[in-house]
Structures are given as structure tokens and as C-alpha cells.
Short mmCIF file of C-alpha atoms in Angstrom, two decimals:
data_model
loop_
_atom_site.label_atom_id
_atom_site.label_comp_id
_atom_site.label_asym_id
_atom_site.label_seq_id
_atom_site.Cartn_x
_atom_site.Cartn_y
_atom_site.Cartn_z
CA MET R 1 22.54 29.59 -2.57
CA ALA R 2 24.17 32.00 -0.13
CA THR R 3 22.18 32.75 3.02
CA TYR R 4 23.29 36.38 3.19
CA THR R 5 23.73 38.85 0.34
CA LEU R 6 25.25 42.30 0.11
CA PRO R 7 22.45 44.90 -0.07
CA GLU R 8 22.63 47.67 -2.62
CA LEU R 9 23.30 51.17 -1.36
CA PRO R 10 20.18 53.36 -1.19
CA TYR R 11 22.12 56.22 -2.84
CA ASP R 12 25.18 56.76 -5.02
CA TYR R 13 28.72 56.97 -3.67
CA ALA R 14 28.73 60.78 -3.64
CA ALA R 15 25.38 61.23 -1.89
CA LEU R 16 26.82 61.91 1.58
CA GLU R 17 29.42 64.51 0.62
CA PRO R 18 31.01 66.45 2.21
CA VAL R 19 30.51 64.40 5.40
CA ILE R 20 31.74 61.17 3.80
CA ASN R 21 33.56 61.20 0.49
CA PRO R 22 32.73 58.81 -2.38
CA GLN R 23 35.93 56.79 -2.07
CA ILE R 24 35.15 55.86 1.52
CA ILE R 25 31.58 54.85 0.69
CA GLU R 26 32.74 52.68 -2.22
CA LEU R 27 35.47 50.91 -0.25
CA HIS R 28 33.37 50.60 2.87
CA HIS R 29 30.39 49.05 1.11
CA ASP R 30 31.95 47.13 -1.77
CA LYS R 31 34.94 45.76 0.13
CA HIS R 32 34.42 45.81 3.90
CA HIS R 33 30.70 45.09 4.06
CA ALA R 34 31.05 42.51 1.30
CA ALA R 35 33.76 40.77 3.34
CA TYR R 36 31.40 40.40 6.31
CA VAL R 37 28.73 38.88 4.06
CA LYS R 38 31.22 36.42 2.62
CA GLY R 39 32.57 35.64 6.08
CA ALA R 40 29.10 34.85 7.44
CA ASN R 41 28.28 32.58 4.50
CA ASP R 42 31.65 30.83 4.64
CA THR R 43 31.27 30.21 8.37
CA LEU R 44 27.81 28.70 7.90
CA GLU R 45 29.30 26.29 5.36
CA GLN R 46 32.11 25.38 7.77
CA LEU R 47 29.59 24.75 10.55
CA GLU R 48 27.57 22.50 8.24
CA GLU R 49 30.70 20.54 7.43
CA ALA R 50 31.52 20.22 11.14
CA ARG R 51 28.02 18.85 11.83
CA ASP R 52 28.25 16.35 8.99
CA LYS R 53 31.63 15.06 10.16
CA GLY R 54 31.08 15.42 13.88
CA ALA R 55 34.30 17.43 13.92
CA TRP R 56 33.77 19.92 16.73
CA GLY R 57 37.36 20.86 17.48
CA SER R 58 36.93 24.29 15.89
CA ILE R 59 33.43 25.05 17.21
CA ASN R 60 34.49 27.91 19.50
CA GLY R 61 36.29 29.73 16.71
CA LEU R 62 33.50 29.14 14.22
CA GLN R 63 30.83 30.47 16.58
CA LYS R 64 32.90 33.61 17.21
CA ASN R 65 33.43 34.05 13.48
CA LEU R 66 29.71 33.76 12.81
CA ALA R 67 28.85 36.33 15.49
CA PHE R 68 31.51 38.70 14.15
CA HIS R 69 30.65 38.51 10.45
CA LEU R 70 26.88 38.29 10.84
CA SER R 71 26.75 41.22 13.25
CA GLY R 72 29.00 43.19 10.91
CA HIS R 73 26.59 42.51 8.06
CA ILE R 74 23.53 43.49 10.10
CA LEU R 75 25.02 46.68 11.53
CA HIS R 76 26.27 47.85 8.15
CA SER R 77 22.90 47.12 6.55
CA ILE R 78 21.32 49.45 9.13
CA TYR R 79 24.13 52.00 8.79
CA TRP R 80 23.59 52.70 5.09
CA HIS R 81 19.90 53.45 5.58
CA ASN R 82 20.51 55.49 8.73
CA MET R 83 22.14 58.14 6.53
CA THR R 84 20.90 60.52 3.85
CA GLY R 85 22.26 63.59 2.14
CA ASP R 86 19.09 65.43 3.20
CA GLY R 87 19.34 64.44 6.85
CA GLY R 88 20.64 65.89 10.06
CA GLY R 89 19.19 68.27 12.56
CA GLU R 90 16.91 67.12 15.37
CA PRO R 91 13.91 64.78 15.09
CA LEU R 92 10.74 66.88 15.34
CA ALA R 93 7.01 66.20 15.44
CA ALA R 94 6.62 68.58 12.51
CA ASP R 95 8.65 66.15 10.39
CA GLY R 96 6.48 63.18 11.32
CA VAL R 97 8.91 61.67 13.83
CA GLY R 98 7.32 62.93 17.02
CA ASP R 99 7.13 59.51 18.68
CA LEU R 100 10.87 59.07 18.29
CA ALA R 101 11.54 62.60 19.55
CA ASP R 102 9.38 61.98 22.62
CA ALA R 103 11.09 58.65 23.31
CA ILE R 104 14.52 60.30 23.15
CA THR R 105 13.46 62.98 25.61
CA GLU R 106 11.89 60.41 27.95
CA SER R 107 14.92 58.12 27.84
CA PHE R 108 17.71 60.70 27.97
CA GLY R 109 16.17 63.88 29.37
CA SER R 110 16.75 65.88 26.21
CA PHE R 111 17.95 65.53 22.64
CA ALA R 112 21.15 67.37 23.62
CA GLY R 113 21.83 64.84 26.36
CA PHE R 114 21.22 61.93 24.00
CA LYS R 115 23.42 63.43 21.29
CA ALA R 116 26.27 63.98 23.73
CA GLN R 117 26.04 60.42 25.09
CA LEU R 118 25.94 58.71 21.69
CA THR R 119 28.76 60.92 20.41
CA LYS R 120 30.95 60.02 23.38
CA ALA R 121 30.05 56.32 23.16
CA ALA R 122 31.02 56.16 19.49
CA ALA R 123 34.10 58.35 19.77
CA THR R 124 35.61 56.55 22.78
CA THR R 125 35.26 52.94 21.64
CA GLN R 126 38.53 51.21 22.41
CA GLY R 127 39.88 50.01 19.09
CA SER R 128 37.11 49.10 16.66
CA GLY R 129 33.41 49.40 17.36
CA TRP R 130 30.14 51.28 17.10
CA GLY R 131 27.98 53.73 18.96
CA VAL R 132 24.39 52.47 18.90
CA LEU R 133 20.97 53.79 19.83
CA ALA R 134 18.83 50.75 20.60
CA TYR R 135 15.31 49.97 21.76
CA GLU R 136 15.45 47.91 24.95
CA PRO R 137 12.21 45.90 25.27
CA VAL R 138 12.34 45.07 28.98
CA SER R 139 12.21 48.73 30.03
CA GLY R 140 10.50 49.93 26.85
CA LYS R 141 13.06 52.70 26.58
CA LEU R 142 15.88 53.71 24.29
CA ILE R 143 19.45 53.07 25.43
CA VAL R 144 22.88 53.90 24.06
CA GLU R 145 25.25 50.99 23.65
CA GLN R 146 28.99 51.03 23.05
CA VAL R 147 29.59 48.05 20.79
CA TYR R 148 33.06 46.51 20.64
CA ASP R 149 33.95 44.99 17.28
CA HIS R 150 30.44 44.18 16.03
CA GLN R 151 28.65 42.27 18.75
CA GLY R 152 30.23 42.72 22.18
CA ASN R 153 28.90 44.73 25.13
CA VAL R 154 25.22 44.86 24.16
CA GLY R 155 22.04 44.13 26.07
CA GLN R 156 20.41 40.90 24.93
CA GLY R 157 17.15 41.56 23.10
CA SER R 158 17.89 45.20 22.32
CA THR R 159 17.23 46.32 18.74
CA PRO R 160 19.59 48.82 17.03
CA VAL R 161 17.77 51.76 15.44
CA LEU R 162 20.66 54.18 14.85
CA VAL R 163 24.29 53.12 14.43
CA PHE R 164 27.48 55.13 14.13
CA ASP R 165 30.38 53.15 12.65
CA ALA R 166 33.57 54.01 14.55
CA TRP R 167 35.89 51.55 12.80
CA GLU R 168 38.83 53.28 11.14
CA HIS R 169 37.79 52.08 7.67
CA ALA R 170 34.67 54.25 8.03
CA PHE R 171 36.59 57.52 8.20
CA TYR R 172 40.40 57.27 8.04
CA LEU R 173 40.86 58.22 4.38
CA GLN R 174 39.11 61.52 5.02
CA TYR R 175 39.44 62.28 8.73
CA LYS R 176 42.77 60.54 9.42
CA ASN R 177 42.97 59.76 13.16
CA GLN R 178 40.35 62.36 14.15
CA LYS R 179 37.53 59.98 15.06
CA VAL R 180 35.77 62.64 17.12
CA ASP R 181 35.56 64.97 14.10
CA PHE R 182 33.98 62.19 12.05
CA ILE R 183 31.39 61.38 14.70
CA ASP R 184 30.51 65.06 15.08
CA ALA R 185 30.08 65.34 11.31
CA MET R 186 27.87 62.25 11.17
CA TRP R 187 25.00 64.09 12.84
CA ALA R 188 24.54 66.12 9.64
CA VAL R 189 23.50 63.03 7.65
CA VAL R 190 21.31 61.14 10.14
CA ASN R 191 18.11 59.93 8.44
CA TRP R 192 15.57 60.46 11.21
CA GLN R 193 12.76 59.07 9.07
CA ASP R 194 14.59 55.74 8.89
CA VAL R 195 15.42 55.79 12.61
CA ALA R 196 11.77 56.50 13.44
CA ARG R 197 10.58 53.58 11.30
CA ARG R 198 13.02 51.25 13.01
CA TYR R 199 11.94 52.49 16.44
CA ALA R 200 8.26 51.92 15.63
CA ALA R 201 8.96 48.42 14.30
CA ALA R 202 11.05 47.51 17.36
CA LYS R 203 8.23 48.58 19.71
CA GLU R 204 5.69 46.51 17.79
CA ARG R 205 7.65 43.28 18.17
CA ALA R 206 8.86 43.88 21.72
CA ASP R 207 6.55 41.22 23.16
CA VAL R 208 8.45 38.42 21.43
CA LEU R 209 11.06 38.62 24.20
CA LEU R 210 9.91 36.10 26.80
CA LEU R 211 10.39 37.25 30.37
CA ALA R 212 10.46 35.07 33.47
CA PRO R 213 7.27 35.34 35.56
#
């Protein structure tokens, strides 16, 4: 039995048009995300075999592979639910996401400041990566992280609540090499209800991070 499985999309392939066309959604989910799931499961099997045989010569590579594929699976699983065809705009108390809106203002000064920072973080990743809004439990605030590949350059213990995929496979068929245009367009499909739920859940479990006295 595989440890990780590919989640179903919460909408059909055409649900995010015109921001993301159906072909991209299909390839991105059914091929790329599926490959990360398979990679994570395959690596777990290879690690089990290494334990059974005491063959640790490939341990460094296997651990890197697990981090890469597992983080890819997790980030993509968040990504699909972070978007909706009825999304976009700014999180507002009138829409039931006032706690998230207040946290953004407290952490970044304003929604405009937050939007500009996350846009720049996602658009200027060197090579492949993500722009991420995360809850950081030590400070109790939201932070923006610029994630390289899937797992590098993040604060330990932080929980992603909103992720922008800046890998070329997320946009190239439609936006060509204009990553900035894709990131700008992404704001029109942000599912603030989902982001708010993730933020609330992250705050509730913040005390599981053990801090030194």
C-alpha cells in the first residue's frame, strides 16, 4: 500500500480559466504532481531496502530525494485548494475571513504591502521554486518565504497557508517566459476561504513546536 496518493482536484480542468488554461491544469496535476507522489513512495521503498540490507552508501541522495518529492506533493496539495474560479480580491471581514485580514495587516503593514512582497518573492525565484505565505509559530506572525525547488530556504516549523507555484510547468504553455504576468494573474483566483482555514488551523497547533526555555 502506497504511503502517499495523488489527491483529486477540487474542480474540473477548466475551472480556473482564463487565468490557467485546462491543458496546464491537466498536465500539472496528472503528470507533474503524480510524479512527486510516485517519487516519494519509491524513495520510501528504497530507504526500507537500505535499512534491511544495512546499505547506507546512497543515504544522502535518498534523503534529498524524499525531501524533494514529499515537499512537492505537499505544496501541490495545498496549491490546488488555494485556488478557485470564484476567488481573488482582498480578504475582508465581510467575507468571514477577518482574522486572516487582520493578521496580514499586522504582519506586513497592509494588504498591498503583503501582495507586493509575495508577488516579488514568487516572481524572482532563481530557477524553480515557490512564493509562500506561511504561519511562523515562534513569532505568531505570517511571513513570506521564497522556496527554492520545493523545500529549501524555509523557516523550520513554519506552516504554508498560501502557495504560488513558480515552476515553469505551472505556466509556460500559456504565459511562455513571462513568469511575472502569471504571478500577477494568480491573484484573481486566490481562495481566501481556504487560506483562512489553513491559517486558523496553523495557529491552533502552534504550541506543538517545542522551544528551548
